[in-house]
GROMACS .gro file of C-alpha atoms in nm:
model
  150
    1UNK     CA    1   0.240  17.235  15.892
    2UNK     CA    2  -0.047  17.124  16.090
    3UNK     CA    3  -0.204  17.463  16.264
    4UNK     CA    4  -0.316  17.448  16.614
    5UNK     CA    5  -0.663  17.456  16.772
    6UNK     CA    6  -0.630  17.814  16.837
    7UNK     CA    7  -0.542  17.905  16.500
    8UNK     CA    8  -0.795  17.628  16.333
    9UNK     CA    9  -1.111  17.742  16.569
   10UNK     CA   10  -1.041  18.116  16.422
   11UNK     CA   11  -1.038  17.953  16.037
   12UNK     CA   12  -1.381  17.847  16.125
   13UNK     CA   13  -1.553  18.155  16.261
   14UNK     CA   14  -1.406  18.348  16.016
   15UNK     CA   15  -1.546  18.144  15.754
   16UNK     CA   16  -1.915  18.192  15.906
   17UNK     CA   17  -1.902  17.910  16.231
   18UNK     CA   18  -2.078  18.004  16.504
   19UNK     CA   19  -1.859  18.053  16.813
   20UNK     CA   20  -1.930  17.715  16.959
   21UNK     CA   21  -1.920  17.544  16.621
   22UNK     CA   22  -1.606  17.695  16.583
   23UNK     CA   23  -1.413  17.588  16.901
   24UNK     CA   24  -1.566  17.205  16.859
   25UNK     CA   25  -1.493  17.193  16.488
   26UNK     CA   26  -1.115  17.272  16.560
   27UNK     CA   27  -1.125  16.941  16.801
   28UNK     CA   28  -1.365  16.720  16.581
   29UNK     CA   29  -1.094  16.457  16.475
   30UNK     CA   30  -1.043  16.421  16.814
   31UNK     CA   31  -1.381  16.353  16.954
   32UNK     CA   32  -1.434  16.109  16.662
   33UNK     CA   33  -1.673  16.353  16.489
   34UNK     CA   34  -1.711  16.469  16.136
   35UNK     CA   35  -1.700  16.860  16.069
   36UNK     CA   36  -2.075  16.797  15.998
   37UNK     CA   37  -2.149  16.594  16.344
   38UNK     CA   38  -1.947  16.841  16.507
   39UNK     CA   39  -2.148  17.183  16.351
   40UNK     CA   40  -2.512  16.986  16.407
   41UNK     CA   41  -2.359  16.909  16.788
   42UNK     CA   42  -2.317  17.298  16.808
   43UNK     CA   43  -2.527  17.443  16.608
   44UNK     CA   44  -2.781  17.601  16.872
   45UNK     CA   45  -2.518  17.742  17.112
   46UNK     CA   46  -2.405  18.014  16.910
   47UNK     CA   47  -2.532  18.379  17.027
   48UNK     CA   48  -2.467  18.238  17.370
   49UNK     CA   49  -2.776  17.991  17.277
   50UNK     CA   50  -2.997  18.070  16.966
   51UNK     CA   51  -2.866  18.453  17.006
   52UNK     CA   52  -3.012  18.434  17.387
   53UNK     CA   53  -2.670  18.646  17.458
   54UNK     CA   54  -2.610  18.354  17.791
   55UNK     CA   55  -2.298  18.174  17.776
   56UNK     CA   56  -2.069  18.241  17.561
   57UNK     CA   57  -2.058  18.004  17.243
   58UNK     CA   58  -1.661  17.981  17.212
   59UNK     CA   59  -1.736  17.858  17.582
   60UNK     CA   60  -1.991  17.603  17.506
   61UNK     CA   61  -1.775  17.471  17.250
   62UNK     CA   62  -1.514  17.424  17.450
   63UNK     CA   63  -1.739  17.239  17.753
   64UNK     CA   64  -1.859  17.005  17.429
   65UNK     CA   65  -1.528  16.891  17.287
   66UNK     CA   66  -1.442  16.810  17.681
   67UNK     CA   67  -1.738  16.636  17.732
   68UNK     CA   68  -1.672  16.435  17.388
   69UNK     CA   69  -1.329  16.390  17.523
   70UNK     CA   70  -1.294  16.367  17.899
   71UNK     CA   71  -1.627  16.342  18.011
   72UNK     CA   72  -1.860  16.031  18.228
   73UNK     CA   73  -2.103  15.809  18.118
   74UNK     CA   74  -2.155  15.589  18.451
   75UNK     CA   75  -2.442  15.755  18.602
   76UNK     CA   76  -2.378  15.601  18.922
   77UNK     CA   77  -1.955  15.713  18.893
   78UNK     CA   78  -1.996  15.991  19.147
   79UNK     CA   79  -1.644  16.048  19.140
   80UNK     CA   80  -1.607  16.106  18.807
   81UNK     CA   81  -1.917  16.353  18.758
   82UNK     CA   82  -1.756  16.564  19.021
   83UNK     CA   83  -1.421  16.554  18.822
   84UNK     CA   84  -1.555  16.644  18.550
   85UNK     CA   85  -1.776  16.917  18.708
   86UNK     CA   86  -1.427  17.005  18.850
   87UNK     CA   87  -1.246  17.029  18.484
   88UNK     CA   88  -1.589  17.191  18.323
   89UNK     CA   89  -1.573  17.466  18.607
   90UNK     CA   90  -1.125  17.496  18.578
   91UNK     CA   91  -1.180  17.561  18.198
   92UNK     CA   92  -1.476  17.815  18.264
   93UNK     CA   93  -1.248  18.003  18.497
   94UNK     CA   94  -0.984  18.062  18.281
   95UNK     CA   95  -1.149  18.146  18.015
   96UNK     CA   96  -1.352  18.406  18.251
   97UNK     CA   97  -1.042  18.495  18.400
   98UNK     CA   98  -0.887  18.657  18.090
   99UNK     CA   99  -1.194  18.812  17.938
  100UNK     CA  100  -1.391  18.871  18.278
  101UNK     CA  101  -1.702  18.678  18.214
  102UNK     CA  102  -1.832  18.346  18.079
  103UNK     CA  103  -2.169  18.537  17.950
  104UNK     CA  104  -2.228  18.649  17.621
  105UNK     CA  105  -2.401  18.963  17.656
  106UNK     CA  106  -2.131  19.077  17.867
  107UNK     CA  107  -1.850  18.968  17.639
  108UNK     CA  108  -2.040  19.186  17.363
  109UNK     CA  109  -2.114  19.523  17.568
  110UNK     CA  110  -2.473  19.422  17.584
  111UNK     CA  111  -2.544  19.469  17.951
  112UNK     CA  112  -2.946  19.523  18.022
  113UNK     CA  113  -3.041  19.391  17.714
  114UNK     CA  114  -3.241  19.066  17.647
  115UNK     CA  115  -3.212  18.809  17.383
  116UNK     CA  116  -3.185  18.927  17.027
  117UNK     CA  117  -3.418  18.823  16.788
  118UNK     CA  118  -3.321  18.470  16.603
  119UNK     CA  119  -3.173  18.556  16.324
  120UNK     CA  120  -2.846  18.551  16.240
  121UNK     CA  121  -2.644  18.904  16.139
  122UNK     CA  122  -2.504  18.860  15.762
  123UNK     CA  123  -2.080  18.812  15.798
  124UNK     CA  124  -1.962  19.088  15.679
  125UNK     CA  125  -1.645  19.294  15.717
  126UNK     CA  126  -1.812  19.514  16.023
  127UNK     CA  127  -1.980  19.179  16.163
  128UNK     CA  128  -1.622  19.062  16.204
  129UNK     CA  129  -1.517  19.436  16.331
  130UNK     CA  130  -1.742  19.491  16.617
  131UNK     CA  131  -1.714  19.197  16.779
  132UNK     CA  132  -1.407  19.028  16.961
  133UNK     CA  133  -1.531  18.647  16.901
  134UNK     CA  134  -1.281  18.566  16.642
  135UNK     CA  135  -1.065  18.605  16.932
  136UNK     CA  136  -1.252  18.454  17.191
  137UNK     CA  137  -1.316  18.119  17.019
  138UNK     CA  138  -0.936  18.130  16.955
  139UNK     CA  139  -0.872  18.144  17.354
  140UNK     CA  140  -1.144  17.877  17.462
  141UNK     CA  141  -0.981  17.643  17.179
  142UNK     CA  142  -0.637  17.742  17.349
  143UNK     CA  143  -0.750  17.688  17.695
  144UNK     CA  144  -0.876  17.364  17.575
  145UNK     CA  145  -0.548  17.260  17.380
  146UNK     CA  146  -0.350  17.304  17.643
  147UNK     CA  147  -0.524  17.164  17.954
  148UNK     CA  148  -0.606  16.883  17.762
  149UNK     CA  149  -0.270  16.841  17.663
  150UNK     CA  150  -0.339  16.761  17.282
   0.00000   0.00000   0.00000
């Protein structure tokens, strides 16, 4: 049985994806991406940027596998920029909706605190405890999913 995006985005932060590669892995067949493409594509927007704590990776995922999938190329189409500005800003507000911010930091309980240094915390059993990503990348791939209608 072929799992869904919600379920597959989970698979791949659990196995040690960032939160953005996560979320644009689970839609990578569908952007015409390989896993690799699609974890290169995302690699920096984990940590809510290179662990800058901004916007949320599971969010930035999400926003790249639309892009991939729904998104302009005419420069001159200013229609379609502002309907996709429209569907960037729909997803964003969902997602924000349910967990009450876009912004890493936030998502994480770090309120008044800056970046964190650039190096990745070791996946471990506590990693996975403290934090509610897992989850997170799980809703931005369901958001996602279903708007998209996939």
């Amino acid at each position: 049985m072929k799992k869904n995006k919600s379920e597959l985005a989970k698979e791949y932060f659990l196995n040690g994806a960032n939160c953005a590669q996560a979320v644009l892995c689970a839609f990578a067949e569908e952007c015409g991406l390989t896993e690799e493409s699609a974890m290169r594509i995302a690699s920096g927007f984990g940590g809510g940027m290179g662990r800058m704590r901004e916007v949320c990776g599971a969010v930035s995922g999400m926003i790249l596998a639309a892009n991939i999938l729904r998104g302009n190329s005419d420069i001159k189409d200013k229609a379609a920029k502002d309907k996709h500005y429209a569907l960037i800003q729909h997803l964003a507000g969902q997602f924000r909706e349910k967990n009450g911010s876009i912004i890493c930091r936030e998502l994480l309980n770090l309120q008044g605190k800056g970046p964190d240094k650039p190096v990745s915390e070791e996946r471990t059993s506590a990693y996975y405890k403290k934090r509610p990503c897992a989850e997170l990348v799980a809703l931005a791939a369901e958001i996602l999913e279903k708007e998209l209608s996939l």
